[in-house]
Amino acid sequence: MAKKAFKAESKRLLDLMIHSIYTQKEIFLRELISNASDAIDKIYYKALTDDSLVFDKDNYYIKLAADKEKRLLTITDTGIGMTQEDLENNLGVIARSGSFAFKQENELKEDHSIIGQFGVGFYSSFMVADVVTVVSKALGSDQAYKWESSGADGYTIEPCDKETVGTEITLKIKENTEDEHYDEYLEPYRLKSIIKKYSDFIRYPIKMAQDGEEQTVNSMVPIWRKNKNELTAEDYENFYAEKRYGFDKPLKHLHIQADGASVYRAILYIPEKPPFDYYTKEYEKGLELYSNGVLIMNKCADLLPDYFGFVKGMVDSEDLSLNISREMLQHDRQLKLIAKNITGKIKSQLQSMLKDEREAYEKFYQSFGRQLKFGVYSDFGMNKETLQDLLMFYSSKEKKPVTLDEYVSRMPEDQKYIYYASGESIDRIEKLPKTELVLDKGYEVLFLTEDIDEFALKVLMSYKDKSFKSVSDGDLGIEADAGESKTEQEEGGRKELFDYMKTYLSDKVKDVRASKRLKSHPVCLTTEGEVSIEMEKILQAMPNSQDVKADKVLEINVNHPVFQSLQDAHEKDKEKLALYTNLLYHQALLIEGLPIQDPVAFTNDICKVMV
Ligand code: ADP
Ligand code: MG
């Protein structure tokens, strides 16, 4: 019989499996049992709508048998089985579950520990077996088929005999090597402990013969129905991995056993890292939804608000109907109650993390802070009250992220506002001339580096009765240093000079004026009105931007020697004043990280000053 070759990606993955140095080879069993359980689920679901099919619980099980002499381990299930076509399509091609598809082979090679966390499923059996044989008979079919492969060189499929519907997978366990004792996968006690570890909650009995007696190994009690005290952190981590909620180790789990107005159980996780597609529109939030222990939906989006869309996990409620449709579910009162309850629990969990486990919270915030800020901003600020205490921003004083509460609680008496400055990076903001006055005054400034930050603060408007104030705002609410009084003549001269400069830059800035905030720098750009320079950059970068512009003000430091040069030019040489105005304006643009319209003209201007 001719051997068929695996599809290219499958072959590569197989190679990896066969040569894997991955230490937790034991997970192959978890994968095979999970497939068997899925296959029984499929019959169960069919029976719900198909009257000719009766699901009698006693007839559905998974069975393990080990033959030490022949080195054979067999996993049998009474599930839905596979047709010849299914065998071809499902076992000849990988990445059906999609979890593998997005991880590149290279990445896998670098870090073998990743393998165990992937949905590599069926193929993981090649980590422990030289030959894998699958005999299967599909529901509603008369003919059974045998699929066999000894690894990368391909597989065969041929008709065979099998009485009952279901699948039987036989692994020819590898010979021991110096570092690997494959024998252990033929030892009942060892197999039992692997099942206990990963598959205890499987809903169907996993039977195994030991000392001539058949017993059911798994408790069949799902983890969420167990008492919290009986469970270890490892149990929750294993459940997270087994369910493929993520490939990271979760930062935190919540086990909810609610018996109030809404009765439900839930296990929720706060992941450490965002999935690769988290901040794209491809990402789908949602929790698994069970009704009385039976999965009815993979991703029930209505259970989570968008701003907590990163939460993973499952909910089991006894009050939901099995056959409920998606549309009906959306309007389900019970579900709404659960969602509300869950949202509250997640919030208090995050708050207690912030309070008691700052380091973990900062890790979380690194990954999902952006999501929380979007949450404040979206829906017209409807959720800002819920989220404001979870926000953090980089502090000029602490040199690390701080909460708004921490900021406000150490504000000096005379400080009126919560100050912030935005820019591309902490480093750049620190050097912005316009932050000088506020920092010199000893006030703490929040440095905003993410595009969403300023928008979120605009929606918040204030925190504990303190308004937010940008350091580039016209009125900083800081008393100017007394002493410097000018004669009317001086004022008049300045006004004329600034008016001249303003006319010259008329299409570019709204005003030119003497700066109250500059100390050592000659010039800076500030804004009037709602749109800041950072917001202008973001809005301009958006597709179909409406060409929203900030109302810019060019501020000149009248105590800087450059101001004297401007005055001299104003008196003697208007052409020179035009040149200087131009140069100062462009310098201000550069400092703000704004593009210069005509860099060639700008460099020519500099040359004019040099010669
Ligand atoms: P996944 O379970 O993520 O889809 P696997 O590699 O574990 O990926 O399995 C591939 C596919 O093979 C399954 O989706 C299923 O269609 C089929 N399959 C595997 N094992 C069985 C089984 N015991 N009974 C029926 N179908 C199975
Ligand atoms: Mg699988």
XYZ file of C-alpha atoms and ligand atoms in Angstrom:
639
model
C 0.000 0.000 0.000
C 1.326 3.415 -0.972
C 2.403 5.753 1.760
C 1.047 9.276 1.717
C 3.220 12.197 2.659
C 2.221 14.621 5.357
C 1.519 18.200 4.385
C 4.607 20.346 4.720
C 3.774 22.044 8.042
C 2.663 18.779 9.560
C 5.955 17.214 8.673
C 7.889 19.989 10.307
C 5.846 19.757 13.463
C 6.246 16.015 13.489
C 9.996 16.352 13.273
C 9.859 18.641 16.229
C 7.760 16.202 18.194
C 9.939 13.235 17.433
C 13.128 15.038 18.326
C 11.618 16.993 21.123
C 13.738 17.603 24.165
C 10.645 18.834 25.874
C 10.597 17.522 29.401
C 6.889 17.211 29.891
C 6.321 14.496 27.361
C 3.513 13.285 29.569
C 1.149 15.850 28.060
C 0.563 13.545 25.090
C -1.951 11.734 27.265
C -3.795 14.911 28.090
C -4.095 15.583 24.356
C -5.403 12.137 23.426
C -7.888 12.089 26.299
C -9.104 15.551 25.442
C -9.701 14.463 21.835
C -11.583 11.406 23.044
C -13.731 13.528 25.302
C -14.421 15.968 22.427
C -15.496 13.026 20.280
C -18.003 11.877 22.910
C -19.236 15.451 23.296
C -20.026 15.447 19.602
C -22.377 12.494 20.003
C -23.892 14.118 23.043
C -24.696 17.287 21.090
C -26.054 15.337 18.182
C -28.400 13.496 20.500
C -29.820 16.788 21.713
C -31.358 17.508 18.326
C -31.557 14.051 16.780
C -34.382 11.962 18.244
C -33.148 8.733 16.700
C -30.055 8.987 18.851
C -30.266 8.295 22.553
C -27.389 9.306 24.763
C -27.166 6.723 27.483
C -24.466 7.873 29.851
C -23.286 4.365 30.688
C -22.255 3.649 27.108
C -19.822 6.496 26.819
C -16.366 6.282 28.247
C -12.633 6.424 27.575
C -10.479 3.430 28.313
C -6.743 2.963 28.740
C -4.894 -0.320 28.426
C -1.160 -0.892 28.722
C 0.720 -3.969 27.565
C 4.231 -3.856 28.987
C 5.532 -6.849 27.038
C 4.480 -5.562 23.665
C 5.109 -1.931 24.713
C 1.648 -0.927 23.590
C -0.553 1.760 25.120
C -4.129 1.894 23.826
C -6.634 4.685 24.295
C -10.158 3.764 23.284
C -13.201 5.996 23.134
C -16.866 5.528 22.269
C -17.028 8.906 20.580
C -18.248 9.910 17.158
C -15.378 8.256 15.275
C -13.753 9.269 12.006
C -14.501 8.404 8.390
C -11.717 7.717 5.916
C -11.962 11.324 4.878
C -11.811 12.546 8.469
C -8.679 10.520 9.083
C -7.119 12.026 6.007
C -8.131 15.581 6.816
C -7.730 15.612 10.572
C -4.601 13.570 11.074
C -2.800 14.415 7.854
C -2.863 18.124 8.531
C -2.009 20.002 11.652
C -3.089 23.272 13.066
C -6.775 22.614 12.780
C -7.355 24.221 16.106
C -5.445 27.216 14.865
C -3.411 27.557 17.987
C -0.283 26.401 16.277
C -0.690 28.281 13.038
C 0.474 31.636 14.271
C 3.597 30.456 16.032
C 6.433 30.174 13.621
C 8.517 27.078 13.527
C 11.625 29.065 14.395
C 10.131 30.270 17.550
C 9.277 26.730 18.526
C 12.788 25.549 17.871
C 14.247 28.194 20.115
C 12.069 27.361 23.032
C 11.018 23.772 23.266
C 9.155 24.413 26.463
C 6.528 26.121 24.365
C 5.519 22.920 22.676
C 3.637 21.528 25.628
C 1.495 24.615 25.771
C 0.334 24.423 22.189
C -2.640 22.935 20.567
C -0.393 20.460 18.845
C -2.791 17.811 19.972
C -2.673 14.455 18.323
C 0.882 14.786 17.051
C 2.282 14.961 20.559
C 1.867 11.171 20.693
C 5.016 10.950 18.562
C 6.994 12.291 21.510
C 6.622 8.903 23.179
C 5.727 6.493 20.369
C 7.563 5.057 17.355
C 4.368 3.963 15.657
C 0.866 5.351 16.074
C -2.153 3.373 14.876
C -5.666 4.820 14.770
C -8.582 2.490 14.149
C -11.879 4.310 13.847
C -15.470 3.788 12.859
C -17.619 6.840 12.337
C -21.176 7.193 13.576
C -23.534 6.141 10.781
C -20.905 4.308 8.770
C -20.486 0.542 8.170
C -16.825 0.522 7.388
C -13.943 1.124 9.808
C -10.505 2.402 8.747
C -7.004 2.128 10.039
C -4.563 5.029 9.909
C -0.951 4.273 10.703
C 2.265 6.238 10.792
C 5.736 5.845 12.163
C 6.483 9.521 11.864
C 7.848 11.841 9.305
C 7.897 9.469 6.350
C 4.123 9.535 5.955
C 1.057 7.516 6.776
C -1.211 4.818 5.385
C -4.971 4.394 5.484
C -6.762 1.130 4.824
C -10.132 -0.453 5.551
C -10.262 -2.693 8.612
C -12.673 -4.358 11.004
C -14.133 -2.701 14.059
C -17.472 -3.602 15.586
C -18.448 -0.504 17.486
C -18.496 3.187 16.694
C -15.548 5.055 18.144
C -11.796 5.323 17.994
C -8.944 3.221 19.258
C -5.470 4.723 19.275
C -2.498 2.464 19.873
C 0.953 3.794 20.642
C 4.055 1.636 20.227
C 5.996 3.164 23.092
C 9.637 4.003 22.375
C 12.521 2.038 23.843
C 14.217 3.600 26.861
C 17.214 5.770 26.207
C 19.893 6.969 28.581
C 17.912 10.033 29.626
C 14.353 8.966 28.940
C 12.390 6.256 30.641
C 9.556 5.709 28.221
C 8.653 2.607 30.250
C 6.774 4.812 32.653
C 4.039 5.354 30.082
C 3.236 1.669 30.400
C 2.971 1.776 34.199
C -0.642 2.028 35.440
C 0.278 4.043 38.550
C 2.129 6.571 36.447
C -0.646 6.796 33.869
C -3.110 7.303 36.699
C -1.195 10.191 38.128
C -0.970 11.871 34.726
C -4.723 11.536 34.291
C -5.329 12.926 37.773
C -3.086 15.839 37.042
C -4.500 16.956 33.703
C -7.766 15.230 33.002
C -9.489 14.763 36.311
C -12.474 16.936 35.415
C -13.223 15.183 32.088
C -16.947 14.516 32.157
C -16.787 10.922 30.993
C -15.227 8.080 32.935
C -11.619 7.307 32.095
C -11.325 3.621 32.862
C -8.168 1.657 33.401
C -7.346 -1.862 34.429
C -4.958 -2.243 37.318
C -4.177 -5.522 39.070
C -6.889 -7.233 37.085
C -9.552 -4.791 38.192
C -11.121 -2.046 36.145
C -11.542 1.303 37.830
C -12.495 4.831 36.915
C -9.510 7.080 37.447
C -10.923 10.575 37.107
C -13.284 12.096 39.636
C -15.341 13.571 36.777
C -16.010 16.521 39.021
C -15.054 19.587 37.076
C -12.494 21.762 38.781
C -14.988 24.605 39.145
C -17.277 22.385 41.212
C -14.526 21.459 43.606
C -13.877 23.155 46.865
C -11.303 25.918 46.593
C -9.442 24.531 49.589
C -8.816 21.271 47.802
C -7.174 22.943 44.846
C -3.609 24.089 44.463
C -2.179 26.894 42.363
C -0.834 24.201 40.076
C -4.320 22.778 39.526
C -5.493 26.140 38.277
C -2.437 26.552 36.076
C -2.971 23.105 34.588
C -6.585 23.914 33.859
C -5.515 27.132 32.116
C -3.039 25.229 29.953
C -5.395 22.344 29.266
C -8.122 24.751 28.197
C -5.658 26.719 26.092
C -6.805 29.980 27.582
C -3.321 31.279 26.899
C 0.254 30.206 26.428
C 1.528 32.201 29.359
C 1.231 31.466 33.025
C -1.723 33.433 34.377
C -0.939 36.167 36.884
C -4.019 35.498 38.954
C -7.027 33.249 39.122
C -10.468 33.840 40.579
C -12.633 30.965 41.612
C -16.178 32.197 42.074
C -18.903 30.167 43.731
C -21.850 32.515 43.745
C -25.002 31.539 45.564
C -26.784 34.862 45.690
C -29.304 36.302 43.241
C -27.521 34.485 40.471
C -26.173 31.032 41.105
C -23.098 30.221 39.092
C -19.564 29.017 39.284
C -16.670 30.506 37.426
C -12.953 30.219 37.107
C -11.431 33.344 35.694
C -7.849 34.205 34.895
C -5.931 37.407 34.499
C -3.244 36.552 31.966
C 0.258 37.912 32.212
C 0.737 38.658 28.555
C -1.658 39.809 25.876
C -2.275 37.332 23.058
C -0.453 38.406 19.914
C -3.655 39.728 18.365
C -5.026 41.328 21.517
C -4.975 44.916 20.354
C -6.392 44.147 16.902
C -9.950 43.822 15.736
C -9.381 40.102 15.198
C -9.295 39.489 18.924
C -12.520 38.087 20.318
C -13.214 38.474 23.989
C -15.403 36.032 25.831
C -15.706 33.275 28.393
C -16.653 29.656 27.950
C -20.229 29.171 28.980
C -21.477 25.943 30.521
C -24.960 24.992 31.466
C -24.891 22.505 34.268
C -21.486 21.206 33.323
C -22.098 21.059 29.581
C -20.320 23.489 27.313
C -22.848 25.544 25.359
C -20.660 28.310 23.986
C -16.936 28.702 23.426
C -16.758 32.450 23.641
C -19.654 34.163 25.252
C -18.810 37.808 24.679
C -21.733 39.122 26.697
C -20.163 37.922 29.913
C -17.349 40.465 29.792
C -17.278 44.207 29.266
C -14.825 45.283 26.566
C -12.550 46.894 29.112
C -12.029 43.542 30.835
C -11.826 41.700 27.510
C -8.463 40.203 28.470
C -9.997 37.964 31.148
C -10.070 34.257 30.275
C -11.986 31.431 31.778
C -15.371 29.807 32.126
C -18.759 30.199 33.712
C -21.144 27.399 34.638
C -24.717 28.208 35.500
C -27.587 25.903 36.276
C -30.182 28.398 35.205
C -29.429 28.459 31.504
C -31.146 26.289 28.949
C -29.005 23.960 26.876
C -30.619 24.842 23.601
C -30.602 28.549 24.072
C -29.680 30.431 20.924
C -27.119 33.171 20.744
C -29.786 35.824 20.153
C -31.858 34.679 23.085
C -28.795 34.508 25.261
C -28.048 38.168 24.662
C -31.298 39.111 26.290
C -31.142 36.577 29.039
C -31.687 38.240 32.382
C -29.750 35.605 34.226
C -26.753 36.051 31.997
C -26.807 39.808 32.484
C -26.813 39.346 36.235
C -23.850 37.012 36.022
C -21.955 39.406 33.766
C -22.504 42.255 36.184
C -21.423 40.149 39.100
C -18.298 38.975 37.298
C -17.333 42.505 36.324
C -17.469 43.554 39.958
C -15.351 40.605 41.022
C -12.702 41.287 38.415
C -12.525 44.889 39.466
C -12.032 44.079 43.127
C -9.466 41.448 42.228
C -7.460 44.016 40.281
C -7.805 46.504 43.092
C -6.499 44.102 45.671
C -3.642 43.197 43.369
C -2.786 46.860 43.063
C -2.876 47.196 46.829
C -1.102 44.026 47.893
C 0.889 42.797 44.921
C 2.231 45.871 43.268
C 4.795 44.027 41.171
C 2.229 41.660 39.708
C -0.129 44.547 39.092
C 2.557 46.468 37.239
C 3.138 43.433 35.055
C -0.567 43.261 34.396
C -0.702 46.971 33.662
C 2.184 46.705 31.271
C 0.083 44.242 29.262
C -3.422 45.574 29.672
C -3.206 49.145 30.978
C -3.841 50.337 27.496
C -7.111 48.426 27.485
C -8.205 50.073 30.736
C -7.449 53.522 29.314
C -9.477 52.714 26.220
C -12.217 51.671 28.618
C -12.196 55.095 30.258
C -12.301 56.815 26.898
C -14.925 54.759 25.093
C -18.704 54.861 25.540
C -18.502 58.572 26.335
C -16.764 57.921 29.594
C -19.585 55.792 30.935
C -17.180 53.511 32.777
C -14.682 56.027 34.024
C -15.798 55.732 37.632
C -15.213 51.991 37.533
C -11.788 52.264 36.010
C -10.140 55.448 37.232
C -8.602 53.894 40.318
C -6.971 51.164 38.237
C -5.050 53.594 36.046
C -1.369 54.345 36.356
C 0.873 56.900 34.714
C 4.599 57.476 34.859
C 5.525 59.985 37.514
C 8.279 62.584 37.113
C 8.908 62.296 40.806
C 8.765 58.578 41.473
C 10.270 57.610 38.113
C 7.736 54.800 37.890
C 4.020 54.348 37.303
C 1.784 55.803 40.020
C -1.964 55.854 40.522
C -4.031 59.030 40.459
C -4.809 58.515 44.109
C -1.121 58.404 44.973
C -0.570 61.586 42.991
C -3.411 63.524 44.579
C -2.638 62.393 48.107
C 0.814 63.947 48.020
C -0.086 67.190 46.260
C 1.188 70.233 48.146
C -1.465 72.634 49.497
C -0.788 75.326 46.936
C -0.952 72.989 43.926
C -4.237 73.379 42.117
C -4.005 70.885 39.293
C -2.853 67.413 38.323
C -0.169 68.206 35.767
C 0.677 66.083 32.790
C 2.933 66.311 29.774
C 2.713 64.146 26.701
C 5.311 63.052 24.213
C 6.871 60.136 22.459
C 8.953 58.825 25.344
C 9.763 59.547 28.969
C 13.144 60.757 27.879
C 11.788 63.243 25.399
C 9.115 64.562 27.708
C 11.663 65.122 30.446
C 13.578 67.398 28.106
C 10.620 69.387 26.817
C 11.230 73.070 27.580
C 7.635 73.623 28.596
C 7.813 71.151 31.487
C 10.532 73.300 33.028
C 8.453 75.640 35.145
C 6.199 72.987 36.657
C 9.113 70.690 37.423
C 11.153 73.569 38.873
C 8.271 74.427 41.084
C 8.707 70.934 42.521
C 5.361 69.653 41.303
C 4.898 66.086 40.177
C 4.121 65.670 36.487
C 2.520 62.635 34.871
C 4.300 61.715 31.672
C 1.980 60.393 29.006
C 3.568 58.268 26.324
C 0.697 56.261 24.849
C -1.594 57.672 22.199
C -4.686 56.940 24.248
C -3.448 58.658 27.428
C -4.404 62.236 26.780
C -7.767 61.251 25.340
C -8.490 59.247 28.468
C -7.602 62.176 30.730
C -9.807 64.502 28.666
C -12.714 62.181 29.326
C -11.888 61.863 33.030
C -11.605 65.670 33.313
C -10.817 65.525 37.013
C -9.930 63.145 39.784
C -11.013 63.767 43.384
C -12.004 67.310 42.441
C -8.603 68.109 40.966
C -8.646 68.941 37.272
C -6.033 67.721 34.889
C -3.780 70.359 33.387
C -1.380 70.006 30.535
C 1.993 71.696 31.066
C 1.469 73.369 27.724
C -1.802 74.916 28.788
C -2.004 78.730 28.588
C -2.756 79.185 32.252
C -0.775 76.850 34.462
C -2.211 78.155 37.700
C 1.258 78.921 39.003
C 1.981 82.375 40.351
C 4.576 84.059 38.158
C 7.707 85.178 39.973
C 7.089 88.673 41.239
C 9.647 91.409 40.684
C 9.913 91.610 36.974
C 7.948 94.728 36.194
C 8.151 96.405 32.867
C 7.649 99.938 31.773
C 4.797 100.630 29.454
C 7.293 101.510 26.816
C 8.913 98.091 27.092
C 5.513 96.385 26.883
C 4.618 98.381 23.809
C 7.872 97.479 22.081
C 7.351 93.792 22.769
C 3.817 93.844 21.525
C 4.903 95.349 18.260
C 7.637 92.742 17.856
C 5.331 89.816 18.659
C 2.617 91.170 16.367
C 5.137 91.331 13.596
C 6.228 87.744 14.196
C 2.629 86.606 14.440
C 1.777 88.173 11.097
C 4.774 86.503 9.610
C 3.664 83.074 10.927
C -0.012 83.798 10.497
C -0.977 80.515 8.844
C 1.079 78.488 11.295
C 0.452 79.779 14.794
C -2.432 81.499 16.482
C -0.318 83.725 18.622
C 3.226 84.698 19.570
C 3.789 85.784 23.135
C 6.204 86.105 26.020
C 6.483 82.834 27.891
C 5.750 82.476 31.578
C 6.976 78.907 31.715
C 10.365 78.990 30.002
C 13.451 79.386 32.131
C 16.542 78.338 30.229
C 15.172 77.533 26.775
C 14.543 80.252 24.203
C 11.335 78.978 22.656
C 8.504 76.469 22.810
C 5.147 75.662 21.263
C 2.038 75.441 23.386
C -1.601 75.171 22.502
C -4.923 76.799 23.199
C -8.193 74.939 23.217
C -9.050 71.270 23.374
C -6.650 69.761 20.883
C -3.070 69.358 22.065
C -0.046 68.822 19.875
C 0.100 65.124 20.778
C -3.564 64.745 19.957
C -3.013 66.481 16.634
C -0.291 63.962 15.791
C -2.568 61.035 16.606
C -5.579 62.436 14.794
C -3.451 63.236 11.755
C -2.127 59.683 11.684
C -5.610 58.206 11.526
C -7.125 57.144 8.235
C -9.569 59.778 6.913
C -8.207 62.304 9.366
C -10.238 65.476 9.216
C -7.077 67.556 9.257
C -7.691 68.544 12.856
C -5.031 71.009 13.983
C -4.081 72.248 17.408
C -4.194 75.994 17.952
C -0.504 76.581 18.452
C 1.137 79.402 20.341
C 4.805 80.260 19.893
C 6.191 81.249 23.264
C 9.414 83.255 23.489
C 11.609 83.450 26.554
C 12.171 87.200 26.978
C 15.003 86.556 29.425
C 16.995 84.630 26.889
C 19.780 86.394 24.905
C 17.994 85.355 21.718
C 15.208 87.754 22.613
C 17.692 90.635 22.511
C 18.690 89.558 18.994
C 15.041 89.579 17.971
C 14.587 93.085 19.319
C 17.697 94.320 17.538
C 16.553 92.808 14.267
C 13.105 94.298 14.787
C 14.647 97.766 15.029
C 17.250 97.489 12.297
C 16.640 94.673 9.852
C 13.147 93.274 9.176
C 14.481 90.661 6.793
C 16.658 89.293 9.579
C 13.672 89.257 11.937
C 11.768 87.154 9.418
C 14.681 84.745 9.236
C 14.972 84.479 13.048
C 11.229 84.004 13.433
C 11.321 81.218 10.948
C 14.241 79.528 12.693
C 12.673 79.738 16.133
C 9.383 78.377 14.866
C 11.109 75.419 13.252
C 13.148 74.715 16.357
C 9.936 74.612 18.336
C 8.506 72.132 15.845
C 11.575 69.919 16.184
C 11.370 69.947 19.961
C 7.746 68.826 19.766
C 8.597 66.077 17.317
C 6.446 67.665 14.625
C 7.386 67.408 10.969
C 9.004 70.340 9.194
C 7.166 71.142 5.988
C 10.228 72.176 3.997
C 13.466 70.858 5.523
C 15.552 72.195 2.620
C 14.370 75.750 3.149
C 15.041 75.308 6.880
C 18.639 74.199 6.380
C 19.168 77.008 3.906
C 17.990 79.403 6.583
C 20.531 78.013 9.012
C 23.264 78.509 6.431
C 22.207 82.118 6.029
C 22.944 82.657 9.729
C 26.297 80.902 9.447
C 27.747 82.942 6.594
P -7.649 19.619 17.999
O -8.145 18.681 19.037
O -7.132 20.896 18.592
O -8.618 19.858 16.882
P -5.847 17.480 17.438
O -4.559 17.380 16.717
O -5.829 17.080 18.867
O -6.361 18.964 17.305
O -6.928 16.618 16.687
C -7.188 16.858 15.319
C -8.562 16.394 14.938
O -8.603 14.990 14.803
C -9.661 16.711 15.910
O -10.162 18.011 15.732
C -10.711 15.663 15.578
O -11.494 16.086 14.488
C -9.866 14.500 15.145
N -9.705 13.533 16.218
C -8.612 13.318 16.971
N -8.795 12.350 17.875
C -10.064 11.918 17.698
C -10.889 10.915 18.324
N -10.446 10.171 19.347
N -12.160 10.757 17.856
C -12.625 11.496 16.830
N -11.905 12.451 16.218
C -10.645 12.662 16.636
Mg -7.008 17.938 20.525
